[in-house]
């Protein structure tokens, strides 16, 4: 349920489940010398399940041409039971009544030893059949052809799996060292792959051959997941986000009446801060005018790591992971351009490359609640994360923005400037017209509401898997 239906490879799953259905049916059918009753019961149960669970209503060939198999004509009316549970009584229910009887007959063979010899393996076959039927309703013609070709390709190239355990780590290592695709990255990949093949060939001639094979498989699986995560992280954007609710928060008027500076006349600022500390993590949705924007912190994990490496090697790594130091003096006035160039020349004497492209920034945006020139107005400090960098750097003083977030404490609530951990920002009126009505949100995929919602969807899917089409939980 966490994955959207559009992203499910239903055609490929149909082909895979279809093949596994008949493979398990042939492999798990219990046969004994001089006794074929159990095998006949297994085949009869399988045929009954096919007749009961086949989606006749979605098959145009059956509904239009095979009228003698039209089993969807209801003999009784369908009833709505409870909240969203539909109970359908039709001709198919006769087959569903017959299925438990056949399963009991299979289990009762040879003094009930057929339970673990025949029944449990047969249930595996029926599970694959159910998966094939469910996924077939969303399969397409080209998808089925694609799935068939993929299955044939996997079977044909199965002996090359050992080579994959070397290629995948080589790709992951190349991507970790070089982020762009170039001739240098291709040569580096060939170097890693040939080194891996040579090391594997040498280790295969030792007595640790079996342990090395296990290590290769584990390394390939780990690097596969690393590559998948890196590709998904690169393809994600700030516009794909989840909305987290800021309902049931407090307005600025409520905060001002309870915690702002007018309350200091009746009590001290410390007592006011202690009283207002209860508002920590309370959601807010306020707006204001930008007064000041400043960088709160700059962190760079890679710079800290390379700081422990000798300078001669770290400078080389700086150029691999970072960017060359280039001047940014084109948009400056002419009388300042020469000093700007001298500034960058001084930087180049220290290092030719920098890791500024890997910096993680945090900002403080000071907002004024009102645009009053002659009086001091209330101010709010927004704590903004790195994912808001592009939006924040394009803001100008006196831009009007609306934001949602949560009040943060550390003795700040109830003081002169409340701090808000920003979750989303929207420009109401900005100097740059392209920012107007633009909204940026932080990415927060794992919340209690999303976990409960996905658990509810998963539970409904399992129940429908077991009881469709008699009981339908919507």
Tab-separated table of C-alpha atoms in Angstrom:
chain	number	residue	atom	x	y	z
A	1	UNK	CA	0.000	0.000	0.000
A	2	UNK	CA	2.945	2.391	0.432
A	3	UNK	CA	3.776	2.043	-3.285
A	4	UNK	CA	1.324	3.598	-5.716
A	5	UNK	CA	-0.618	1.209	-7.957
A	6	UNK	CA	0.836	2.939	-11.029
A	7	UNK	CA	4.338	1.855	-9.972
A	8	UNK	CA	3.475	-1.816	-9.453
A	9	UNK	CA	4.805	-4.056	-12.259
A	10	UNK	CA	1.507	-5.936	-12.474
A	11	UNK	CA	2.213	-7.514	-15.857
A	12	UNK	CA	5.567	-8.862	-14.705
A	13	UNK	CA	4.078	-10.087	-11.425
A	14	UNK	CA	1.333	-11.858	-13.384
A	15	UNK	CA	3.866	-13.762	-15.497
A	16	UNK	CA	5.979	-14.650	-12.462
A	17	UNK	CA	2.990	-15.790	-10.377
A	18	UNK	CA	1.546	-17.745	-13.317
A	19	UNK	CA	4.776	-19.696	-13.798
A	20	UNK	CA	5.209	-20.338	-10.069
A	21	UNK	CA	1.592	-21.523	-9.842
A	22	UNK	CA	2.146	-24.425	-12.228
A	23	UNK	CA	5.679	-25.117	-11.002
A	24	UNK	CA	4.436	-25.523	-7.435
A	25	UNK	CA	1.370	-27.453	-8.622
A	26	UNK	CA	3.610	-29.982	-10.369
A	27	UNK	CA	6.256	-30.111	-7.649
A	28	UNK	CA	3.985	-30.222	-4.600
A	29	UNK	CA	1.396	-32.681	-5.898
A	30	UNK	CA	1.751	-35.670	-3.564
A	31	UNK	CA	1.997	-38.966	-5.411
A	32	UNK	CA	2.382	-42.387	-3.872
A	33	UNK	CA	2.721	-45.781	-5.508
A	34	UNK	CA	-0.669	-47.334	-6.179
A	35	UNK	CA	-2.599	-44.270	-4.942
A	36	UNK	CA	-3.657	-41.345	-7.101
A	37	UNK	CA	-6.665	-40.112	-5.100
A	38	UNK	CA	-4.666	-37.353	-3.413
A	39	UNK	CA	-3.332	-36.075	-6.741
A	40	UNK	CA	-6.846	-36.061	-8.197
A	41	UNK	CA	-8.174	-34.163	-5.173
A	42	UNK	CA	-5.366	-31.627	-5.563
A	43	UNK	CA	-6.158	-31.085	-9.248
A	44	UNK	CA	-9.895	-30.865	-8.486
A	45	UNK	CA	-9.250	-28.288	-5.768
A	46	UNK	CA	-7.050	-26.285	-8.126
A	47	UNK	CA	-9.721	-26.337	-10.867
A	48	UNK	CA	-12.410	-25.296	-8.376
A	49	UNK	CA	-10.302	-22.350	-7.212
A	50	UNK	CA	-9.788	-21.252	-10.815
A	51	UNK	CA	-13.554	-21.331	-11.485
A	52	UNK	CA	-14.322	-19.515	-8.237
A	53	UNK	CA	-11.695	-16.775	-8.437
A	54	UNK	CA	-11.384	-16.098	-12.149
A	55	UNK	CA	-12.424	-12.468	-12.894
A	56	UNK	CA	-15.158	-13.201	-15.446
A	57	UNK	CA	-16.597	-9.692	-15.327
A	58	UNK	CA	-13.347	-8.117	-16.576
A	59	UNK	CA	-12.697	-10.675	-19.331
A	60	UNK	CA	-14.421	-9.501	-22.516
A	61	UNK	CA	-13.986	-12.879	-24.228
A	62	UNK	CA	-15.799	-14.713	-21.450
A	63	UNK	CA	-18.584	-12.169	-20.970
A	64	UNK	CA	-19.349	-11.891	-24.699
A	65	UNK	CA	-18.636	-15.361	-26.076
A	66	UNK	CA	-18.519	-17.977	-23.328
A	67	UNK	CA	-22.055	-17.616	-22.017
A	68	UNK	CA	-22.052	-21.081	-20.481
A	69	UNK	CA	-19.372	-19.872	-18.012
A	70	UNK	CA	-21.274	-16.744	-17.012
A	71	UNK	CA	-21.081	-17.228	-13.248
A	72	UNK	CA	-21.568	-13.615	-12.204
A	73	UNK	CA	-25.375	-13.570	-12.445
A	74	UNK	CA	-26.513	-12.958	-8.851
A	75	UNK	CA	-29.046	-15.331	-7.357
A	76	UNK	CA	-29.570	-13.039	-4.363
A	77	UNK	CA	-29.216	-9.314	-3.859
A	78	UNK	CA	-25.956	-7.895	-2.529
A	79	UNK	CA	-26.056	-6.323	0.900
A	80	UNK	CA	-24.018	-3.537	2.486
A	81	UNK	CA	-22.938	-4.751	5.912
A	82	UNK	CA	-21.476	-2.263	8.354
A	83	UNK	CA	-19.322	0.567	7.068
A	84	UNK	CA	-17.901	-0.218	3.643
A	85	UNK	CA	-18.205	-4.036	3.743
A	86	UNK	CA	-20.082	-5.404	0.749
A	87	UNK	CA	-21.450	-8.971	0.916
A	88	UNK	CA	-22.097	-10.410	-2.544
A	89	UNK	CA	-24.044	-13.641	-2.965
A	90	UNK	CA	-23.876	-15.123	-6.469
A	91	UNK	CA	-23.374	-18.419	-8.239
A	92	UNK	CA	-19.680	-18.440	-7.411
A	93	UNK	CA	-20.416	-19.035	-3.747
A	94	UNK	CA	-21.130	-22.692	-4.554
A	95	UNK	CA	-17.507	-23.129	-5.569
A	96	UNK	CA	-16.345	-21.321	-2.430
A	97	UNK	CA	-18.433	-23.703	-0.319
A	98	UNK	CA	-16.845	-26.646	-2.136
A	99	UNK	CA	-13.252	-25.429	-1.597
A	100	UNK	CA	-13.079	-26.016	2.217
A	101	UNK	CA	-14.613	-29.466	1.759
A	102	UNK	CA	-11.891	-30.422	-0.737
A	103	UNK	CA	-9.148	-29.021	1.499
A	104	UNK	CA	-10.417	-31.071	4.448
A	105	UNK	CA	-10.448	-34.188	2.254
A	106	UNK	CA	-6.828	-33.543	1.223
A	107	UNK	CA	-5.749	-33.013	4.836
A	108	UNK	CA	-7.496	-36.166	6.091
A	109	UNK	CA	-5.502	-38.539	3.889
A	110	UNK	CA	-3.447	-41.214	5.736
A	111	UNK	CA	-4.655	-40.399	9.240
A	112	UNK	CA	-4.374	-36.572	8.752
A	113	UNK	CA	-0.724	-36.702	7.741
A	114	UNK	CA	-1.868	-35.096	4.506
A	115	UNK	CA	-2.021	-31.779	6.394
A	116	UNK	CA	1.715	-31.234	6.117
A	117	UNK	CA	2.351	-33.542	3.137
A	118	UNK	CA	-0.312	-32.216	0.778
A	119	UNK	CA	-2.435	-29.388	2.186
A	120	UNK	CA	0.255	-26.853	3.110
A	121	UNK	CA	2.131	-27.231	-0.238
A	122	UNK	CA	-1.203	-26.998	-2.045
A	123	UNK	CA	-1.993	-23.724	-0.227
A	124	UNK	CA	1.258	-22.302	-1.615
A	125	UNK	CA	0.007	-23.088	-5.129
A	126	UNK	CA	-3.351	-21.444	-4.409
A	127	UNK	CA	-1.597	-18.335	-3.061
A	128	UNK	CA	0.381	-17.916	-6.280
A	129	UNK	CA	-2.852	-18.432	-8.230
A	130	UNK	CA	-4.531	-15.664	-6.233
A	131	UNK	CA	-1.597	-13.306	-6.859
A	132	UNK	CA	-1.715	-14.077	-10.597
A	133	UNK	CA	-5.474	-13.381	-10.770
A	134	UNK	CA	-5.261	-10.117	-8.795
A	135	UNK	CA	-2.357	-8.725	-10.839
A	136	UNK	CA	-3.836	-9.867	-14.159
A	137	UNK	CA	-6.622	-7.297	-13.777
A	138	UNK	CA	-4.061	-4.504	-14.128
A	139	UNK	CA	-1.827	-6.175	-16.719
A	140	UNK	CA	-1.429	-4.964	-20.303
A	141	UNK	CA	-0.601	-6.785	-23.529
A	142	UNK	CA	2.810	-5.181	-23.928
A	143	UNK	CA	3.457	-5.655	-20.226
A	144	UNK	CA	2.835	-9.386	-20.511
A	145	UNK	CA	5.185	-9.583	-23.492
A	146	UNK	CA	7.787	-7.582	-21.581
A	147	UNK	CA	7.440	-9.840	-18.542
A	148	UNK	CA	7.753	-12.979	-20.660
A	149	UNK	CA	10.914	-11.703	-22.351
A	150	UNK	CA	12.358	-10.699	-18.982
A	151	UNK	CA	11.677	-14.158	-17.561
A	152	UNK	CA	13.298	-15.838	-20.563
A	153	UNK	CA	16.262	-13.489	-20.294
A	154	UNK	CA	16.724	-14.252	-16.604
A	155	UNK	CA	16.710	-17.991	-17.266
A	156	UNK	CA	19.149	-17.665	-20.173
A	157	UNK	CA	21.594	-15.361	-18.396
A	158	UNK	CA	21.402	-17.013	-14.976
A	159	UNK	CA	24.968	-18.358	-15.308
A	160	UNK	CA	26.181	-14.734	-15.501
A	161	UNK	CA	24.999	-13.942	-11.961
A	162	UNK	CA	28.522	-14.441	-10.668
A	163	UNK	CA	29.726	-11.699	-12.988
A	164	UNK	CA	27.018	-9.384	-11.626
A	165	UNK	CA	28.456	-9.707	-8.115
A	166	UNK	CA	31.583	-7.995	-9.436
A	167	UNK	CA	29.968	-5.457	-11.791
A	168	UNK	CA	27.550	-3.998	-9.208
A	169	UNK	CA	30.253	-3.142	-6.630
A	170	UNK	CA	32.365	-1.656	-9.429
A	171	UNK	CA	29.473	0.597	-10.511
A	172	UNK	CA	28.803	1.671	-6.916
A	173	UNK	CA	32.475	2.426	-6.287
A	174	UNK	CA	32.740	4.403	-9.530
A	175	UNK	CA	29.621	6.418	-8.671
A	176	UNK	CA	31.018	7.135	-5.212
A	177	UNK	CA	34.325	8.429	-6.595
A	178	UNK	CA	33.013	10.234	-9.702
A	179	UNK	CA	29.519	11.726	-9.826
A	180	UNK	CA	29.462	12.646	-13.540
A	181	UNK	CA	29.469	10.313	-16.528
A	182	UNK	CA	32.642	10.867	-18.561
A	183	UNK	CA	35.524	9.005	-20.158
A	184	UNK	CA	37.343	9.201	-16.833
A	185	UNK	CA	34.475	7.440	-15.029
A	186	UNK	CA	34.292	4.714	-17.725
A	187	UNK	CA	38.019	4.026	-17.447
A	188	UNK	CA	37.731	3.981	-13.670
A	189	UNK	CA	34.867	1.486	-13.881
A	190	UNK	CA	36.908	-0.782	-16.174
A	191	UNK	CA	39.799	-0.585	-13.712
A	192	UNK	CA	37.594	-1.561	-10.762
A	193	UNK	CA	35.868	-4.355	-12.713
A	194	UNK	CA	39.124	-5.871	-13.984
A	195	UNK	CA	40.645	-5.635	-10.496
A	196	UNK	CA	37.589	-7.381	-9.039
A	197	UNK	CA	37.766	-10.154	-11.631
A	198	UNK	CA	41.466	-10.668	-10.995
A	199	UNK	CA	41.072	-10.771	-7.216
A	200	UNK	CA	38.107	-13.168	-7.487
A	201	UNK	CA	40.069	-15.475	-9.796
A	202	UNK	CA	43.019	-15.555	-7.402
A	203	UNK	CA	40.859	-16.147	-4.315
A	204	UNK	CA	38.876	-18.875	-6.101
A	205	UNK	CA	42.081	-20.934	-6.309
A	206	UNK	CA	42.485	-20.895	-2.522
A	207	UNK	CA	40.718	-22.972	0.135
A	208	UNK	CA	38.456	-20.017	1.039
A	209	UNK	CA	36.542	-20.298	-2.227
A	210	UNK	CA	33.112	-20.880	-0.632
A	211	UNK	CA	33.485	-18.033	1.877
A	212	UNK	CA	34.514	-15.643	-0.902
A	213	UNK	CA	31.399	-16.599	-2.897
A	214	UNK	CA	29.166	-15.703	0.059
A	215	UNK	CA	31.042	-12.422	0.478
A	216	UNK	CA	30.517	-11.580	-3.202
A	217	UNK	CA	26.766	-12.174	-2.977
A	218	UNK	CA	26.438	-10.045	0.175
A	219	UNK	CA	28.504	-7.242	-1.387
A	220	UNK	CA	26.379	-7.305	-4.558
A	221	UNK	CA	23.128	-7.092	-2.566
A	222	UNK	CA	24.410	-4.202	-0.421
A	223	UNK	CA	25.693	-2.228	-3.399
A	224	UNK	CA	22.440	-2.862	-5.282
A	225	UNK	CA	20.443	-1.201	-2.509
A	226	UNK	CA	22.990	1.634	-2.315
A	227	UNK	CA	22.582	2.309	-6.040
A	228	UNK	CA	18.775	2.184	-5.813
A	229	UNK	CA	18.779	4.667	-2.922
A	230	UNK	CA	21.187	7.019	-4.687
A	231	UNK	CA	19.110	7.037	-7.882
A	232	UNK	CA	15.877	7.665	-5.969
A	233	UNK	CA	17.539	10.467	-4.014
A	234	UNK	CA	18.784	12.142	-7.200
A	235	UNK	CA	15.380	11.919	-8.890
A	236	UNK	CA	13.458	13.338	-5.945
A	237	UNK	CA	12.687	17.058	-5.961
A	238	UNK	CA	11.445	19.557	-3.476
A	239	UNK	CA	8.087	19.742	-5.206
A	240	UNK	CA	7.329	16.091	-4.339
A	241	UNK	CA	6.417	16.197	-0.715
A	242	UNK	CA	3.916	15.124	1.834
A	243	UNK	CA	1.609	17.524	3.542
A	244	UNK	CA	1.733	17.427	7.306
A	245	UNK	CA	-1.060	19.161	9.082
A	246	UNK	CA	-0.580	22.337	11.096
A	247	UNK	CA	-4.166	22.421	12.233
A	248	UNK	CA	-5.117	23.011	15.849
A	249	UNK	CA	-2.241	25.488	16.266
A	250	UNK	CA	-2.304	28.981	17.726
A	251	UNK	CA	-2.629	32.322	15.983
A	252	UNK	CA	-0.237	35.218	16.454
A	253	UNK	CA	-2.839	37.153	18.450
A	254	UNK	CA	-3.168	34.252	20.885
A	255	UNK	CA	0.602	33.979	21.244
A	256	UNK	CA	0.974	37.734	21.707
A	257	UNK	CA	-1.691	37.821	24.394
A	258	UNK	CA	-0.190	34.894	26.295
A	259	UNK	CA	3.588	35.180	25.827
A	260	UNK	CA	4.677	38.401	24.149
A	261	UNK	CA	6.292	41.496	25.639
A	262	UNK	CA	3.131	43.109	27.168
A	263	UNK	CA	3.061	40.264	29.697
A	264	UNK	CA	6.455	41.349	31.057
A	265	UNK	CA	4.803	44.284	32.829
A	266	UNK	CA	2.974	41.925	35.208
A	267	UNK	CA	5.758	39.332	35.576
A	268	UNK	CA	9.439	38.907	34.822
A	269	UNK	CA	10.729	37.646	31.485
A	270	UNK	CA	12.010	34.450	33.138
A	271	UNK	CA	8.599	33.639	34.640
A	272	UNK	CA	7.006	34.344	31.266
A	273	UNK	CA	9.444	31.979	29.522
A	274	UNK	CA	8.761	29.198	32.029
A	275	UNK	CA	5.012	29.587	31.533
A	276	UNK	CA	5.279	29.642	27.733
A	277	UNK	CA	7.645	26.657	27.543
A	278	UNK	CA	4.518	24.489	27.299
A	279	UNK	CA	4.033	25.798	23.752
A	280	UNK	CA	7.070	23.894	22.453
A	281	UNK	CA	6.285	21.907	19.271
A	282	UNK	CA	2.892	23.627	18.895
A	283	UNK	CA	2.112	24.182	15.176
A	284	UNK	CA	1.716	27.738	13.896
A	285	UNK	CA	0.724	29.340	10.597
A	286	UNK	CA	1.747	32.988	10.558
A	287	UNK	CA	2.939	35.596	8.077
A	288	UNK	CA	5.231	38.597	8.123
A	289	UNK	CA	7.692	40.825	6.285
A	290	UNK	CA	11.330	39.835	5.779
A	291	UNK	CA	13.674	42.041	7.783
A	292	UNK	CA	16.964	40.145	7.830
A	293	UNK	CA	18.382	36.906	6.414
A	294	UNK	CA	21.587	35.394	7.744
A	295	UNK	CA	23.370	32.058	7.713
A	296	UNK	CA	23.062	30.227	10.995
A	297	UNK	CA	25.548	27.427	10.296
A	298	UNK	CA	27.549	25.802	7.515
A	299	UNK	CA	28.408	22.129	7.843
A	300	UNK	CA	30.403	19.938	5.494
A	301	UNK	CA	30.950	16.328	6.498
A	302	UNK	CA	33.342	15.680	3.616
A	303	UNK	CA	35.638	18.527	4.667
A	304	UNK	CA	35.876	17.046	8.157
A	305	UNK	CA	36.704	13.604	6.760
A	306	UNK	CA	39.353	14.918	4.358
A	307	UNK	CA	40.867	16.917	7.220
A	308	UNK	CA	42.264	13.679	8.655
A	309	UNK	CA	43.974	12.810	5.345
A	310	UNK	CA	47.419	14.142	4.355
A	311	UNK	CA	47.178	17.439	2.507
A	312	UNK	CA	48.705	16.157	-0.738
A	313	UNK	CA	46.029	13.464	-1.032
A	314	UNK	CA	43.177	15.600	0.300
A	315	UNK	CA	43.762	18.255	-2.382
A	316	UNK	CA	43.334	15.556	-5.013
A	317	UNK	CA	40.094	14.373	-3.365
A	318	UNK	CA	38.884	17.976	-3.195
A	319	UNK	CA	39.051	18.180	-6.989
A	320	UNK	CA	37.281	14.820	-7.448
A	321	UNK	CA	34.352	15.501	-5.134
A	322	UNK	CA	34.316	19.286	-5.283
A	323	UNK	CA	34.665	21.996	-7.876
A	324	UNK	CA	37.507	24.189	-9.034
A	325	UNK	CA	37.683	27.663	-7.505
A	326	UNK	CA	36.232	30.073	-10.077
A	327	UNK	CA	35.741	33.790	-9.576
A	328	UNK	CA	32.276	35.297	-9.417
A	329	UNK	CA	33.061	38.894	-10.278
A	330	UNK	CA	31.073	39.439	-13.474
A	331	UNK	CA	28.085	41.181	-11.915
A	332	UNK	CA	30.116	43.527	-9.699
A	333	UNK	CA	30.927	47.176	-10.473
A	334	UNK	CA	34.153	47.825	-12.364
A	335	UNK	CA	35.873	49.570	-9.466
A	336	UNK	CA	35.433	46.453	-7.322
A	337	UNK	CA	36.191	43.827	-9.984
A	338	UNK	CA	39.970	44.071	-9.599
A	339	UNK	CA	39.789	43.599	-5.836
A	340	UNK	CA	37.425	40.646	-6.349
A	341	UNK	CA	39.883	38.968	-8.732
A	342	UNK	CA	42.715	39.483	-6.240
A	343	UNK	CA	40.491	37.937	-3.575
A	344	UNK	CA	40.002	34.761	-5.628
A	345	UNK	CA	43.709	34.654	-6.579
A	346	UNK	CA	44.541	34.578	-2.881
A	347	UNK	CA	42.143	31.656	-2.434
A	348	UNK	CA	43.732	29.745	-5.334
A	349	UNK	CA	47.161	30.018	-3.742
A	350	UNK	CA	45.784	27.972	-0.838
A	351	UNK	CA	43.742	25.416	-2.786
A	352	UNK	CA	42.677	24.956	-6.385
A	353	UNK	CA	39.410	23.186	-5.571
A	354	UNK	CA	36.776	23.564	-2.886
A	355	UNK	CA	33.950	21.505	-1.410
A	356	UNK	CA	31.492	24.387	-1.240
A	357	UNK	CA	29.077	22.490	-3.483
A	358	UNK	CA	28.669	19.948	-0.658
A	359	UNK	CA	27.937	22.501	2.052
A	360	UNK	CA	24.764	22.152	4.119
A	361	UNK	CA	23.335	25.521	5.139
A	362	UNK	CA	20.931	26.539	7.872
A	363	UNK	CA	19.427	30.019	7.888
A	364	UNK	CA	17.791	32.443	10.283
A	365	UNK	CA	15.131	34.670	8.734
A	366	UNK	CA	13.974	37.538	10.926
A	367	UNK	CA	10.395	38.557	10.137
A	368	UNK	CA	8.501	41.618	11.259
A	369	UNK	CA	4.865	41.140	12.060
A	370	UNK	CA	3.875	44.603	10.779
A	371	UNK	CA	5.332	47.091	8.318
A	372	UNK	CA	5.456	50.103	10.636
A	373	UNK	CA	8.416	52.415	10.138
A	374	UNK	CA	8.289	54.619	13.235
A	375	UNK	CA	7.568	52.053	15.942
A	376	UNK	CA	9.231	48.818	16.952
A	377	UNK	CA	7.157	45.839	15.869
A	378	UNK	CA	7.206	42.235	17.052
A	379	UNK	CA	9.697	39.957	15.334
A	380	UNK	CA	9.821	36.219	14.670
A	381	UNK	CA	12.945	34.185	13.852
A	382	UNK	CA	12.494	31.381	11.343
A	383	UNK	CA	14.888	28.435	11.555
A	384	UNK	CA	15.214	27.280	7.948
A	385	UNK	CA	16.880	24.068	6.772
A	386	UNK	CA	19.073	23.355	3.758
A	387	UNK	CA	16.176	22.268	1.513
A	388	UNK	CA	14.926	25.885	1.568
A	389	UNK	CA	18.276	27.285	0.337
A	390	UNK	CA	17.258	28.264	-3.206
A	391	UNK	CA	14.030	29.875	-2.020
A	392	UNK	CA	15.686	31.691	0.906
A	393	UNK	CA	18.554	33.172	-1.120
A	394	UNK	CA	16.104	34.766	-3.563
A	395	UNK	CA	14.166	36.614	-0.863
A	396	UNK	CA	14.672	40.348	-0.362
A	397	UNK	CA	13.956	42.619	2.607
A	398	UNK	CA	10.294	43.689	2.843
A	399	UNK	CA	9.111	40.552	1.011
A	400	UNK	CA	5.887	39.280	2.553
A	401	UNK	CA	5.818	35.529	3.203
A	402	UNK	CA	3.511	33.067	4.916
A	403	UNK	CA	4.972	30.110	6.786
A	404	UNK	CA	3.980	27.057	8.791
A	405	UNK	CA	6.062	25.288	11.370
A	406	UNK	CA	6.514	24.496	15.046
A	407	UNK	CA	7.576	26.662	17.957
A	408	UNK	CA	10.981	25.699	19.359
A	409	UNK	CA	12.000	26.157	22.980
A	410	UNK	CA	15.469	26.221	24.613
A	411	UNK	CA	14.284	29.158	26.705
A	412	UNK	CA	13.302	31.178	23.615
A	413	UNK	CA	9.505	30.940	23.780
A	414	UNK	CA	8.228	33.889	25.762
A	415	UNK	CA	11.306	35.968	24.949
A	416	UNK	CA	11.631	38.950	22.655
A	417	UNK	CA	11.825	36.853	19.459
A	418	UNK	CA	10.054	33.481	19.266
A	419	UNK	CA	11.761	30.883	17.082
A	420	UNK	CA	9.826	28.728	14.618
A	421	UNK	CA	11.172	25.583	12.957
A	422	UNK	CA	9.863	26.081	9.424
A	423	UNK	CA	7.984	23.319	7.647
A	424	UNK	CA	6.731	25.284	4.635
A	425	UNK	CA	7.050	28.803	3.219
A	426	UNK	CA	4.961	30.621	0.654
A	427	UNK	CA	5.672	33.990	-0.906
A	428	UNK	CA	2.628	36.286	-0.830
A	429	UNK	CA	4.221	39.424	-2.283
A	430	UNK	CA	7.887	39.405	-3.299
A	431	UNK	CA	10.234	41.569	-5.327
A	432	UNK	CA	10.837	38.623	-7.657
A	433	UNK	CA	7.515	37.946	-9.328
A	434	UNK	CA	8.376	34.302	-10.029
A	435	UNK	CA	8.413	33.664	-6.269
A	436	UNK	CA	4.883	34.936	-5.739
A	437	UNK	CA	2.511	32.118	-4.779
A	438	UNK	CA	5.428	29.672	-4.796
A	439	UNK	CA	5.356	27.234	-1.901
A	440	UNK	CA	8.243	25.084	-0.668
A	441	UNK	CA	7.783	22.328	1.902
A	442	UNK	CA	10.155	20.160	3.832
A	443	UNK	CA	10.129	16.429	3.166
A	444	UNK	CA	8.766	14.387	6.059
A	445	UNK	CA	7.752	10.953	4.834
A	446	UNK	CA	7.611	9.075	8.124
A	447	UNK	CA	4.844	10.331	10.402
A	448	UNK	CA	2.456	8.590	12.756
A	449	UNK	CA	-0.490	9.395	10.487
A	450	UNK	CA	1.222	7.960	7.403
A	451	UNK	CA	2.241	4.797	9.295
A	452	UNK	CA	-1.310	4.231	10.575
A	453	UNK	CA	-2.774	4.961	7.137
A	454	UNK	CA	-0.411	2.515	5.430
A	455	UNK	CA	-1.124	-0.103	8.103
A	456	UNK	CA	-4.861	0.331	7.483
A	457	UNK	CA	-4.409	-0.036	3.712
A	458	UNK	CA	-2.207	-3.092	4.160
A	459	UNK	CA	-4.735	-4.746	6.486
A	460	UNK	CA	-7.554	-4.137	3.980
A	461	UNK	CA	-5.406	-5.565	1.177
A	462	UNK	CA	-4.702	-8.763	3.143
A	463	UNK	CA	-8.380	-9.206	4.098
A	464	UNK	CA	-9.504	-8.650	0.495
A	465	UNK	CA	-6.818	-11.097	-0.658
A	466	UNK	CA	-8.306	-13.771	1.604
A	467	UNK	CA	-12.039	-13.149	1.193
A	468	UNK	CA	-12.603	-11.598	-2.257
A	469	UNK	CA	-14.992	-11.710	-4.044
A	470	UNK	CA	-17.477	-12.788	-1.342
A	471	UNK	CA	-16.494	-10.077	1.163
A	472	UNK	CA	-15.176	-6.761	-0.114
A	473	UNK	CA	-13.629	-4.333	2.388
A	474	UNK	CA	-13.564	-0.857	0.853
